[in-house]
Amino acid sequence: MECVITIELGTNATRVFVFDLAGNMIGFTKGSYPTFHTQPDYSEQDPEQIFITMLYVLKNLLNEKIYPQGYTVVSIVFSASMHSLLPVDKNGVPLGYAITWADTRGQKEAKELNNSLLGKDIYKATGTPIHPMSPLIKLTWLKNHDKEKFDQTDKFLSIKSYIIQQLTGECVIDYSLASATGLLNIHTLEWEPAALKHAGITADKLPALVPVFYSKFKLRKAYQTSLGLSAKTKILIGSSDGCLAALGAGIWGQKKATITIEDSGAIRIVGKDVLQDDQQRFFNYVLTKDYFISGGPTNNGGVIFEWFATQFGDFKKAFDLEHCMESLINEASKIAVGAEGLLFLPYLLGERAPIWNANARGAYFGLNIKHEQKHFIRATIEGIMYAMYSICKTLLEHREIESLSINGSFATIPFCAQMIADIFNKPVQISKNTDSAGLGAFLLGAIEMGIYKDIDEAAQTVVLTNTYMPNLQNHQIYIRHFAIFERLSTKLFDEFEEISKLQQK
Amino acid sequence: MNQFLLQQGQSKELEAFPHIIEFALKKNNTVQLNSLDKAITDTLRIYYIIEGKFEWIINQQHHMLYPGDMALILPGQELCGENSFLDIGTLCWINIHLDKLDTSEKLIPGKWSGLSKNEALTIGNILLLNNVLVLLKVKSVAEIFQDIESELHNQEIGYRTRVNQLIDSLLILITRQLTSQNNSHRDFPQTFMKLEQMLRQNLSHQWTVEEMAALVGLGTTAFTEKAKSYTGFSPFNYLINIRISEAIKLLKRPDVNVTDIALNTGFYSSQHFSTTFRKLTGHTPREFRKLNMPNTK
């Protein structure tokens, strides 16, 4: 029997899924690693630890579950978080840790470029919002603040490129992940000269560009031996977690969007054209040369509810955070829609789409003497969803959306799924396979093997279940609260600036 | 309790307990200059505040102690009053001699203790690893002090065993309090992150799961379960994971030899390192180095 393995190099963990050729998930494992914050705005990870963690969990899964069942691995497909940057020297040895998407050290660099005409042109060409998350901005920061490392660097890699280089010796990046670096022209599929010039590098400092189906790798003999794989096992470079989550979410064809909420969140649509937005509110990433994945990301997803639970949850009865969150949600469901006029701005981590304001902060608004703890719980969840809806509203200016497919651990909690249906006033479906990025990676592998003739056919096979229908009455209540939420988000701009300045001391 | 001062070599009560160097309760009614000057001892000093407010400098850190708080001064650490005098108030203390294990710095209670060897080692390590010198609101310490005092005073049948048991209880209580004060059970990821940092800082130490669990203030079963669900690894495999990651970094630097790398990252020997490394990567450490540093031998 044959199987396909997908490896997702995620923000907190590497997740490995195994699929049989019919697309049924037959195995899963994960291994997590820490993010280091040596300065408040730094977020870094150890590339060697990611590599070893990946090897370790993969080897265990193969030996304990997959080989004993008689499976052979036909291909391994990679997926990874976007926007990471790892400088390496001429021997390919990392110069320090990898900088992750969550790193915001380049705020000043981002602001400067954003306010310039050049910034507008680069955004149009590359599809990546000008933001500290973008490798373009990280490079600019390195050039300005760590010239020594910048000069010593032979190649600027992504974490995925590094892992693949360790396994195969090749230095490559797929167009899809490259399109999230702020350096790739998404229309010509070449490195964008204006962006390279701004970053102060030449194209030879970057890995070679290849399509997402690229598989001409040779797994190093040593890893063939340690993992028990044959030389015939194909390695597919794959794409980014965001693009693959869209592929695995069953939204192909028109008028559908997918909402992912884990710690952070995003809403994405698929199209053959990019979304042109003068206010630069969306990303436009490339999946293949025919398809763009567009949408907006939020910093403040499930991580905000986790924060709330950690601070205010009742740990006397609950055994751990998960149980505690469960009982909080239970409490929240006893409160009426709209939390009786208590609003919450969830911008504890600053915000990306649609307000793109790193200095935005959280707030509870509308408190009166009758509000109880339960109202806070409900308001917190509603606030997270309003922020999501505010991204969706900007998308609706460009595209029609008739239904939603949701995934990610937070969005798929039934209480949250129903709330999304009500707030967005759209039917909501959950994909059978809760990890859409893993499924998307499998589909890429299956297309490459010829199981499906193209992306369209593969995407049609995604099974969506559990429809949550919107309740119009609830929608109308939500929408009146949302109107105030939306105004507060922009009205407080000056106060956000001032309070964040105070907090930086 | 009334004031008392028992000292090894002078007080008959302590004859049967050579490891108790001093045991006292003091009601301090007046400020006397230089009554608490800088002092370093090679004993473990445990102070418990009954009344008053004490401003101390322990190991160069300022601390304010209130009734119910206790201070822990490790062998070789320095204690002195903020103004070199003992503040007004009531406090009690006990000074205990701990053995050093072999020639290392590790502390371990002597033969008098009923703790198992493993427990004793873990407790010793936790005391050494923690920078927290002041524990807040540990009222049960007062009861233990009181019991020790009355056992020593009355010398009823079995008192030798009881006193030593009480000191063991005191050490256990302190260790548990230390770890729970340092770790929030609400936030396992954060707790685990702190543990990870400690593991990295002492990678060459031969960690046991019991020790890791104790450091985060959990029992081994609960800890193993939580670590597994959070990281995907058993605690021990997670540790090996960090060890190999660090070793890889060192292998990519030409100036460290493989045996040193093995020992620095906590493997028993270069053989043990080589086998573990090869199992995971398919390369021996030397082959791996050659692959990544083509210009070195």
mmCIF file with all atom_site columns, N, CA, C and O in Angstrom, chain B residues 206-235:
data_model
loop_
_atom_site.group_PDB
_atom_site.id
_atom_site.type_symbol
_atom_site.label_atom_id
_atom_site.label_alt_id
_atom_site.label_comp_id
_atom_site.label_asym_id
_atom_site.label_entity_id
_atom_site.label_seq_id
_atom_site.pdbx_PDB_ins_code
_atom_site.Cartn_x
_atom_site.Cartn_y
_atom_site.Cartn_z
_atom_site.occupancy
_atom_site.B_iso_or_equiv
_atom_site.pdbx_formal_charge
_atom_site.auth_seq_id
_atom_site.auth_comp_id
_atom_site.auth_asym_id
_atom_site.auth_atom_id
_atom_site.pdbx_PDB_model_num
ATOM 1   N N  . GLN B 1 206 ? 22.831 15.683 33.951 1.00 0.00 ? 206 GLN B N  1
ATOM 2   C CA . GLN B 1 206 ? 22.096 14.441 33.655 1.00 0.00 ? 206 GLN B CA 1
ATOM 3   C C  . GLN B 1 206 ? 20.675 14.538 34.212 1.00 0.00 ? 206 GLN B C  1
ATOM 4   O O  . GLN B 1 206 ? 20.373 14.042 35.286 1.00 0.00 ? 206 GLN B O  1
ATOM 5   N N  . TRP B 1 207 ? 19.821 15.172 33.477 1.00 0.00 ? 207 TRP B N  1
ATOM 6   C CA . TRP B 1 207 ? 18.451 15.415 33.937 1.00 0.00 ? 207 TRP B CA 1
ATOM 7   C C  . TRP B 1 207 ? 17.664 14.118 34.075 1.00 0.00 ? 207 TRP B C  1
ATOM 8   O O  . TRP B 1 207 ? 17.789 13.224 33.252 1.00 0.00 ? 207 TRP B O  1
ATOM 9   N N  . THR B 1 208 ? 16.827 14.063 35.108 1.00 0.00 ? 208 THR B N  1
ATOM 10  C CA . THR B 1 208 ? 15.858 12.974 35.179 1.00 0.00 ? 208 THR B CA 1
ATOM 11  C C  . THR B 1 208 ? 14.467 13.583 35.007 1.00 0.00 ? 208 THR B C  1
ATOM 12  O O  . THR B 1 208 ? 14.278 14.778 35.231 1.00 0.00 ? 208 THR B O  1
ATOM 13  N N  . VAL B 1 209 ? 13.523 12.754 34.602 1.00 0.00 ? 209 VAL B N  1
ATOM 14  C CA . VAL B 1 209 ? 12.165 13.249 34.398 1.00 0.00 ? 209 VAL B CA 1
ATOM 15  C C  . VAL B 1 209 ? 11.596 13.756 35.726 1.00 0.00 ? 209 VAL B C  1
ATOM 16  O O  . VAL B 1 209 ? 10.905 14.763 35.790 1.00 0.00 ? 209 VAL B O  1
ATOM 17  N N  . GLU B 1 210 ? 11.938 13.045 36.796 1.00 0.00 ? 210 GLU B N  1
ATOM 18  C CA . GLU B 1 210 ? 11.491 13.438 38.130 1.00 0.00 ? 210 GLU B CA 1
ATOM 19  C C  . GLU B 1 210 ? 11.921 14.873 38.442 1.00 0.00 ? 210 GLU B C  1
ATOM 20  O O  . GLU B 1 210 ? 11.139 15.685 38.937 1.00 0.00 ? 210 GLU B O  1
ATOM 21  N N  . GLU B 1 211 ? 13.154 15.159 38.090 1.00 0.00 ? 211 GLU B N  1
ATOM 22  C CA . GLU B 1 211 ? 13.706 16.482 38.338 1.00 0.00 ? 211 GLU B CA 1
ATOM 23  C C  . GLU B 1 211 ? 12.984 17.547 37.518 1.00 0.00 ? 211 GLU B C  1
ATOM 24  O O  . GLU B 1 211 ? 12.620 18.600 38.025 1.00 0.00 ? 211 GLU B O  1
ATOM 25  N N  . MET B 1 212 ? 12.781 17.247 36.230 1.00 0.00 ? 212 MET B N  1
ATOM 26  C CA . MET B 1 212 ? 12.098 18.209 35.363 1.00 0.00 ? 212 MET B CA 1
ATOM 27  C C  . MET B 1 212 ? 10.685 18.467 35.887 1.00 0.00 ? 212 MET B C  1
ATOM 28  O O  . MET B 1 212 ? 10.231 19.603 35.942 1.00 0.00 ? 212 MET B O  1
ATOM 29  N N  . ALA B 1 213 ? 9.999  17.392 36.269 1.00 0.00 ? 213 ALA B N  1
ATOM 30  C CA . ALA B 1 213 ? 8.636  17.531 36.774 1.00 0.00 ? 213 ALA B CA 1
ATOM 31  C C  . ALA B 1 213 ? 8.625  18.386 38.034 1.00 0.00 ? 213 ALA B C  1
ATOM 32  O O  . ALA B 1 213 ? 7.805  19.291 38.190 1.00 0.00 ? 213 ALA B O  1
ATOM 33  N N  . ALA B 1 214 ? 9.579  18.106 38.922 1.00 0.00 ? 214 ALA B N  1
ATOM 34  C CA . ALA B 1 214 ? 9.637  18.853 40.179 1.00 0.00 ? 214 ALA B CA 1
ATOM 35  C C  . ALA B 1 214 ? 9.887  20.331 39.908 1.00 0.00 ? 214 ALA B C  1
ATOM 36  O O  . ALA B 1 214 ? 9.341  21.200 40.581 1.00 0.00 ? 214 ALA B O  1
ATOM 37  N N  . LEU B 1 215 ? 10.699 20.618 38.886 1.00 0.00 ? 215 LEU B N  1
ATOM 38  C CA . LEU B 1 215 ? 11.007 22.014 38.566 1.00 0.00 ? 215 LEU B CA 1
ATOM 39  C C  . LEU B 1 215 ? 9.775  22.802 38.143 1.00 0.00 ? 215 LEU B C  1
ATOM 40  O O  . LEU B 1 215 ? 9.713  24.003 38.358 1.00 0.00 ? 215 LEU B O  1
ATOM 41  N N  . VAL B 1 216 ? 8.836  22.157 37.507 1.00 0.00 ? 216 VAL B N  1
ATOM 42  C CA . VAL B 1 216 ? 7.628  22.880 37.125 1.00 0.00 ? 216 VAL B CA 1
ATOM 43  C C  . VAL B 1 216 ? 6.501  22.670 38.129 1.00 0.00 ? 216 VAL B C  1
ATOM 44  O O  . VAL B 1 216 ? 5.376  23.100 37.910 1.00 0.00 ? 216 VAL B O  1
ATOM 45  N N  . GLY B 1 217 ? 6.826  21.967 39.233 1.00 0.00 ? 217 GLY B N  1
ATOM 46  C CA . GLY B 1 217 ? 5.847  21.825 40.300 1.00 0.00 ? 217 GLY B CA 1
ATOM 47  C C  . GLY B 1 217 ? 4.732  20.849 39.986 1.00 0.00 ? 217 GLY B C  1
ATOM 48  O O  . GLY B 1 217 ? 3.614  21.019 40.435 1.00 0.00 ? 217 GLY B O  1
ATOM 49  N N  . LEU B 1 218 ? 5.049  19.812 39.212 1.00 0.00 ? 218 LEU B N  1
ATOM 50  C CA . LEU B 1 218 ? 4.032  18.807 38.913 1.00 0.00 ? 218 LEU B CA 1
ATOM 51  C C  . LEU B 1 218 ? 4.561  17.432 39.295 1.00 0.00 ? 218 LEU B C  1
ATOM 52  O O  . LEU B 1 218 ? 5.763  17.240 39.417 1.00 0.00 ? 218 LEU B O  1
ATOM 53  N N  . GLY B 1 219 ? 3.639  16.478 39.468 1.00 0.00 ? 219 GLY B N  1
ATOM 54  C CA . GLY B 1 219 ? 4.060  15.091 39.637 1.00 0.00 ? 219 GLY B CA 1
ATOM 55  C C  . GLY B 1 219 ? 4.557  14.560 38.299 1.00 0.00 ? 219 GLY B C  1
ATOM 56  O O  . GLY B 1 219 ? 4.217  15.117 37.260 1.00 0.00 ? 219 GLY B O  1
ATOM 57  N N  . THR B 1 220 ? 5.333  13.482 38.305 1.00 0.00 ? 220 THR B N  1
ATOM 58  C CA . THR B 1 220 ? 5.915  13.014 37.036 1.00 0.00 ? 220 THR B CA 1
ATOM 59  C C  . THR B 1 220 ? 4.845  12.581 36.037 1.00 0.00 ? 220 THR B C  1
ATOM 60  O O  . THR B 1 220 ? 4.972  12.844 34.852 1.00 0.00 ? 220 THR B O  1
ATOM 61  N N  . THR B 1 221 ? 3.787  11.940 36.512 1.00 0.00 ? 221 THR B N  1
ATOM 62  C CA . THR B 1 221 ? 2.767  11.450 35.574 1.00 0.00 ? 221 THR B CA 1
ATOM 63  C C  . THR B 1 221 ? 2.074  12.627 34.887 1.00 0.00 ? 221 THR B C  1
ATOM 64  O O  . THR B 1 221 ? 1.975  12.671 33.660 1.00 0.00 ? 221 THR B O  1
ATOM 65  N N  . ALA B 1 222 ? 1.629  13.577 35.682 1.00 0.00 ? 222 ALA B N  1
ATOM 66  C CA . ALA B 1 222 ? 0.938  14.733 35.114 1.00 0.00 ? 222 ALA B CA 1
ATOM 67  C C  . ALA B 1 222 ? 1.877  15.503 34.186 1.00 0.00 ? 222 ALA B C  1
ATOM 68  O O  . ALA B 1 222 ? 1.487  15.929 33.093 1.00 0.00 ? 222 ALA B O  1
ATOM 69  N N  . PHE B 1 223 ? 3.123  15.650 34.610 1.00 0.00 ? 223 PHE B N  1
ATOM 70  C CA . PHE B 1 223 ? 4.084  16.396 33.796 1.00 0.00 ? 223 PHE B CA 1
ATOM 71  C C  . PHE B 1 223 ? 4.313  15.715 32.449 1.00 0.00 ? 223 PHE B C  1
ATOM 72  O O  . PHE B 1 223 ? 4.265  16.353 31.398 1.00 0.00 ? 223 PHE B O  1
ATOM 73  N N  . THR B 1 224 ? 4.561  14.390 32.505 1.00 0.00 ? 224 THR B N  1
ATOM 74  C CA . THR B 1 224 ? 4.830  13.649 31.268 1.00 0.00 ? 224 THR B CA 1
ATOM 75  C C  . THR B 1 224 ? 3.659  13.781 30.305 1.00 0.00 ? 224 THR B C  1
ATOM 76  O O  . THR B 1 224 ? 3.829  14.040 29.119 1.00 0.00 ? 224 THR B O  1
ATOM 77  N N  . GLU B 1 225 ? 2.452  13.660 30.859 1.00 0.00 ? 225 GLU B N  1
ATOM 78  C CA . GLU B 1 225 ? 1.259  13.752 30.037 1.00 0.00 ? 225 GLU B CA 1
ATOM 79  C C  . GLU B 1 225 ? 1.127  15.129 29.380 1.00 0.00 ? 225 GLU B C  1
ATOM 80  O O  . GLU B 1 225 ? 0.888  15.260 28.193 1.00 0.00 ? 225 GLU B O  1
ATOM 81  N N  . LYS B 1 226 ? 1.324  16.166 30.210 1.00 0.00 ? 226 LYS B N  1
ATOM 82  C CA . LYS B 1 226 ? 1.180  17.525 29.684 1.00 0.00 ? 226 LYS B CA 1
ATOM 83  C C  . LYS B 1 226 ? 2.259  17.842 28.662 1.00 0.00 ? 226 LYS B C  1
ATOM 84  O O  . LYS B 1 226 ? 1.997  18.470 27.642 1.00 0.00 ? 226 LYS B O  1
ATOM 85  N N  . ALA B 1 227 ? 3.493  17.439 28.970 1.00 0.00 ? 227 ALA B N  1
ATOM 86  C CA . ALA B 1 227 ? 4.590  17.710 28.049 1.00 0.00 ? 227 ALA B CA 1
ATOM 87  C C  . ALA B 1 227 ? 4.328  17.013 26.724 1.00 0.00 ? 227 ALA B C  1
ATOM 88  O O  . ALA B 1 227 ? 4.532  17.574 25.655 1.00 0.00 ? 227 ALA B O  1
ATOM 89  N N  . LYS B 1 228 ? 3.834  15.784 26.818 1.00 0.00 ? 228 LYS B N  1
ATOM 90  C CA . LYS B 1 228 ? 3.583  15.006 25.604 1.00 0.00 ? 228 LYS B CA 1
ATOM 91  C C  . LYS B 1 228 ? 2.510  15.679 24.759 1.00 0.00 ? 228 LYS B C  1
ATOM 92  O O  . LYS B 1 228 ? 2.651  15.815 23.551 1.00 0.00 ? 228 LYS B O  1
ATOM 93  N N  . SER B 1 229 ? 1.427  16.126 25.405 1.00 0.00 ? 229 SER B N  1
ATOM 94  C CA . SER B 1 229 ? 0.365  16.703 24.591 1.00 0.00 ? 229 SER B CA 1
ATOM 95  C C  . SER B 1 229 ? 0.760  18.086 24.082 1.00 0.00 ? 229 SER B C  1
ATOM 96  O O  . SER B 1 229 ? 0.343  18.501 23.011 1.00 0.00 ? 229 SER B O  1
ATOM 97  N N  . TYR B 1 230 ? 1.595  18.784 24.828 1.00 0.00 ? 230 TYR B N  1
ATOM 98  C CA . TYR B 1 230 ? 2.006  20.112 24.360 1.00 0.00 ? 230 TYR B CA 1
ATOM 99  C C  . TYR B 1 230 ? 3.094  20.036 23.288 1.00 0.00 ? 230 TYR B C  1
ATOM 100 O O  . TYR B 1 230 ? 3.026  20.733 22.276 1.00 0.00 ? 230 TYR B O  1
ATOM 101 N N  . THR B 1 231 ? 4.108  19.199 23.504 1.00 0.00 ? 231 THR B N  1
ATOM 102 C CA . THR B 1 231 ? 5.249  19.208 22.575 1.00 0.00 ? 231 THR B CA 1
ATOM 103 C C  . THR B 1 231 ? 5.228  18.054 21.581 1.00 0.00 ? 231 THR B C  1
ATOM 104 O O  . THR B 1 231 ? 5.923  18.089 20.581 1.00 0.00 ? 231 THR B O  1
ATOM 105 N N  . GLY B 1 232 ? 4.463  17.008 21.889 1.00 0.00 ? 232 GLY B N  1
ATOM 106 C CA . GLY B 1 232 ? 4.503  15.828 21.042 1.00 0.00 ? 232 GLY B CA 1
ATOM 107 C C  . GLY B 1 232 ? 5.601  14.858 21.445 1.00 0.00 ? 232 GLY B C  1
ATOM 108 O O  . GLY B 1 232 ? 5.703  13.775 20.896 1.00 0.00 ? 232 GLY B O  1
ATOM 109 N N  . PHE B 1 233 ? 6.440  15.243 22.400 1.00 0.00 ? 233 PHE B N  1
ATOM 110 C CA . PHE B 1 233 ? 7.536  14.385 22.847 1.00 0.00 ? 233 PHE B CA 1
ATOM 111 C C  . PHE B 1 233 ? 7.384  14.013 24.306 1.00 0.00 ? 233 PHE B C  1
ATOM 112 O O  . PHE B 1 233 ? 6.850  14.797 25.099 1.00 0.00 ? 233 PHE B O  1
ATOM 113 N N  . SER B 1 234 ? 7.907  12.856 24.673 1.00 0.00 ? 234 SER B N  1
ATOM 114 C CA . SER B 1 234 ? 8.050  12.589 26.093 1.00 0.00 ? 234 SER B CA 1
ATOM 115 C C  . SER B 1 234 ? 9.134  13.540 26.593 1.00 0.00 ? 234 SER B C  1
ATOM 116 O O  . SER B 1 234 ? 9.973  13.987 25.810 1.00 0.00 ? 234 SER B O  1
ATOM 117 N N  . PRO B 1 235 ? 9.123  13.873 27.906 1.00 0.00 ? 235 PRO B N  1
ATOM 118 C CA . PRO B 1 235 ? 10.099 14.844 28.387 1.00 0.00 ? 235 PRO B CA 1
ATOM 119 C C  . PRO B 1 235 ? 11.532 14.453 28.032 1.00 0.00 ? 235 PRO B C  1
ATOM 120 O O  . PRO B 1 235 ? 12.337 15.287 27.653 1.00 0.00 ? 235 PRO B O  1
#
